[in-house]
Amino acid sequence: MIQIPTSWNEVTVRQFIELSKVPELGFDEMDTQLRILSILTGVEDDVFINMELPELKRAIQLTAFTKSQPSNYPIRQSIKIKGVKYNIQYESNKLIGGEYIDLQEYIKKGVNSNLHNVIAVYLKPINYFGFRKSGCYQKNKDGKWFQTLESRKETAENILDHLTMDIVFAMSGFFLRVYQKLILRTQLYLEVENQKAMRNLKKELRK
């Protein structure tokens, strides 16, 4: 029997990333529903195509939750993924320069397709006692601790298949605020760069 998720707490980040690509495929309504079912179950589209209509209709009805995003999940201070506990760092001003630059790149390339990478920037692995997890951090030249790139990549990979979307939505208000701030700062930066380019062009034209 095919197991079909009926809520966001059964959907992984990887599945959500795939779901977010469906509108771009330009499918009609039926093909869209078949693709959603395939992503959520890991079963090929053909299996659903060969279902009797009443059974297919029931399967499609179970995925109705994907048409809305919940907003009543409690905010968490920490989460556990694949046996590792993480503190959620909600203060963007505590990010080091490299993390902030990476975050801008992820957002520029597309938040949905880089959701696991964006989240990984804010998840800080801790041990049983709540201190920095051994082997996951190092100090920069100013003596400030930061998560290593290798550790962050491992976190991002674990997020893909072991973090469910109910937890992500619980953090979504925070990530939305971060996204809006980054977009604003990027726009301001581009405006400044454009102004510099225009000034340089005018200088060249005067020669």
Short mmCIF file of N, CA, C and O in Angstrom, two decimals, residues 1-7 9-12 15 34-44 47-48 51 55 58-63 65-66:
data_model
loop_
_atom_site.label_atom_id
_atom_site.label_comp_id
_atom_site.label_asym_id
_atom_site.label_seq_id
_atom_site.Cartn_x
_atom_site.Cartn_y
_atom_site.Cartn_z
N MET A 1 0.84 -1.20 0.00
CA MET A 1 0.00 0.00 0.00
C MET A 1 0.88 1.26 0.00
O MET A 1 1.86 1.32 0.74
N ILE A 2 0.53 2.21 -0.84
CA ILE A 2 1.32 3.44 -0.95
C ILE A 2 1.01 4.37 0.23
O ILE A 2 -0.15 4.67 0.50
N GLN A 3 2.07 4.79 0.93
CA GLN A 3 1.91 5.72 2.04
C GLN A 3 1.98 7.16 1.51
O GLN A 3 2.99 7.57 0.93
N ILE A 4 0.89 7.91 1.69
CA ILE A 4 0.83 9.29 1.19
C ILE A 4 0.81 10.25 2.37
O ILE A 4 -0.06 10.14 3.24
N PRO A 5 1.77 11.17 2.45
CA PRO A 5 1.77 12.16 3.54
C PRO A 5 0.47 12.96 3.54
O PRO A 5 -0.08 13.26 2.48
N THR A 6 0.01 13.30 4.73
CA THR A 6 -1.24 14.06 4.85
C THR A 6 -1.03 15.40 5.56
O THR A 6 -1.99 16.13 5.80
N SER A 7 0.22 15.71 5.92
CA SER A 7 0.52 16.99 6.56
C SER A 7 1.99 17.34 6.35
O SER A 7 2.80 16.48 5.97
N ASN A 9 4.26 17.82 8.44
CA ASN A 9 5.24 17.16 9.32
C ASN A 9 5.69 15.80 8.79
O ASN A 9 6.48 15.11 9.42
N GLU A 10 5.20 15.43 7.61
CA GLU A 10 5.65 14.20 6.94
C GLU A 10 6.43 14.51 5.67
O GLU A 10 6.80 13.60 4.93
N VAL A 11 6.65 15.78 5.41
CA VAL A 11 7.33 16.21 4.17
C VAL A 11 8.72 16.74 4.50
O VAL A 11 8.88 17.63 5.34
N THR A 12 9.74 16.19 3.85
CA THR A 12 11.11 16.64 4.09
C THR A 12 11.42 17.90 3.28
O THR A 12 10.70 18.26 2.34
N GLN A 15 11.84 17.10 -0.39
CA GLN A 15 10.56 16.97 -1.09
C GLN A 15 9.95 18.34 -1.35
O GLN A 15 9.39 18.59 -2.42
N LEU A 34 -0.37 14.54 -10.33
CA LEU A 34 0.39 13.29 -10.42
C LEU A 34 1.84 13.50 -10.00
O LEU A 34 2.43 12.66 -9.32
N ARG A 35 2.39 14.64 -10.40
CA ARG A 35 3.78 14.95 -10.04
C ARG A 35 3.90 15.16 -8.53
O ARG A 35 4.87 14.70 -7.91
N ILE A 36 2.94 15.84 -7.94
CA ILE A 36 2.94 16.07 -6.49
C ILE A 36 2.88 14.73 -5.75
O ILE A 36 3.63 14.49 -4.80
N LEU A 37 2.01 13.85 -6.20
CA LEU A 37 1.89 12.52 -5.59
C LEU A 37 3.21 11.75 -5.70
O LEU A 37 3.64 11.09 -4.74
N SER A 38 3.85 11.84 -6.84
CA SER A 38 5.10 11.14 -7.07
C SER A 38 6.20 11.64 -6.14
O SER A 38 6.95 10.87 -5.55
N ILE A 39 6.28 12.97 -5.97
CA ILE A 39 7.29 13.57 -5.11
C ILE A 39 7.07 13.17 -3.65
O ILE A 39 8.00 12.83 -2.92
N LEU A 40 5.81 13.20 -3.22
CA LEU A 40 5.49 12.92 -1.82
C LEU A 40 5.66 11.45 -1.45
O LEU A 40 5.91 11.13 -0.29
N THR A 41 5.52 10.58 -2.42
CA THR A 41 5.55 9.14 -2.12
C THR A 41 6.82 8.44 -2.61
O THR A 41 7.14 7.34 -2.14
N GLY A 42 7.53 9.06 -3.55
CA GLY A 42 8.69 8.40 -4.14
C GLY A 42 8.30 7.32 -5.13
O GLY A 42 9.12 6.51 -5.55
N VAL A 43 7.03 7.34 -5.54
CA VAL A 43 6.50 6.35 -6.50
C VAL A 43 6.38 7.01 -7.87
O VAL A 43 6.00 8.18 -7.98
N GLU A 44 6.69 6.28 -8.92
CA GLU A 44 6.63 6.82 -10.29
C GLU A 44 5.21 7.25 -10.66
O GLU A 44 4.23 6.65 -10.21
N VAL A 47 2.39 4.72 -11.80
CA VAL A 47 1.61 3.95 -10.83
C VAL A 47 0.27 4.63 -10.57
O VAL A 47 -0.78 3.97 -10.49
N PHE A 48 0.29 5.93 -10.48
CA PHE A 48 -0.94 6.68 -10.21
C PHE A 48 -1.80 6.79 -11.47
O PHE A 48 -3.03 6.77 -11.41
N MET A 51 -4.06 3.87 -11.73
CA MET A 51 -5.04 3.67 -10.66
C MET A 51 -6.46 3.85 -11.20
O MET A 51 -6.68 4.62 -12.15
N GLU A 55 -9.89 5.73 -6.66
CA GLU A 55 -8.70 5.58 -5.81
C GLU A 55 -7.74 6.75 -6.03
O GLU A 55 -7.17 7.29 -5.08
N ARG A 58 -9.07 9.87 -4.30
CA ARG A 58 -8.80 9.85 -2.85
C ARG A 58 -7.34 10.20 -2.55
O ARG A 58 -7.05 10.93 -1.60
N ALA A 59 -6.44 9.70 -3.38
CA ALA A 59 -5.02 9.98 -3.20
C ALA A 59 -4.74 11.47 -3.36
O ALA A 59 -4.00 12.07 -2.57
N ILE A 60 -5.35 12.07 -4.37
CA ILE A 60 -5.16 13.51 -4.63
C ILE A 60 -5.72 14.33 -3.48
O ILE A 60 -5.11 15.33 -3.04
N GLN A 61 -6.85 13.93 -2.93
CA GLN A 61 -7.47 14.66 -1.82
C GLN A 61 -6.57 14.69 -0.59
O GLN A 61 -6.57 15.67 0.16
N LEU A 62 -5.79 13.63 -0.40
CA LEU A 62 -4.90 13.57 0.76
C LEU A 62 -3.78 14.61 0.70
O LEU A 62 -3.21 14.97 1.72
N THR A 63 -3.48 15.07 -0.53
CA THR A 63 -2.39 16.04 -0.69
C THR A 63 -2.87 17.49 -0.66
O THR A 63 -2.10 18.41 -0.94
N PHE A 65 -3.24 19.47 1.65
CA PHE A 65 -2.49 20.32 2.59
C PHE A 65 -1.37 21.09 1.91
O PHE A 65 -0.92 22.13 2.42
N THR A 66 -0.89 20.61 0.74
CA THR A 66 0.22 21.28 0.06
C THR A 66 -0.18 22.62 -0.54
O THR A 66 0.68 23.38 -0.96
#
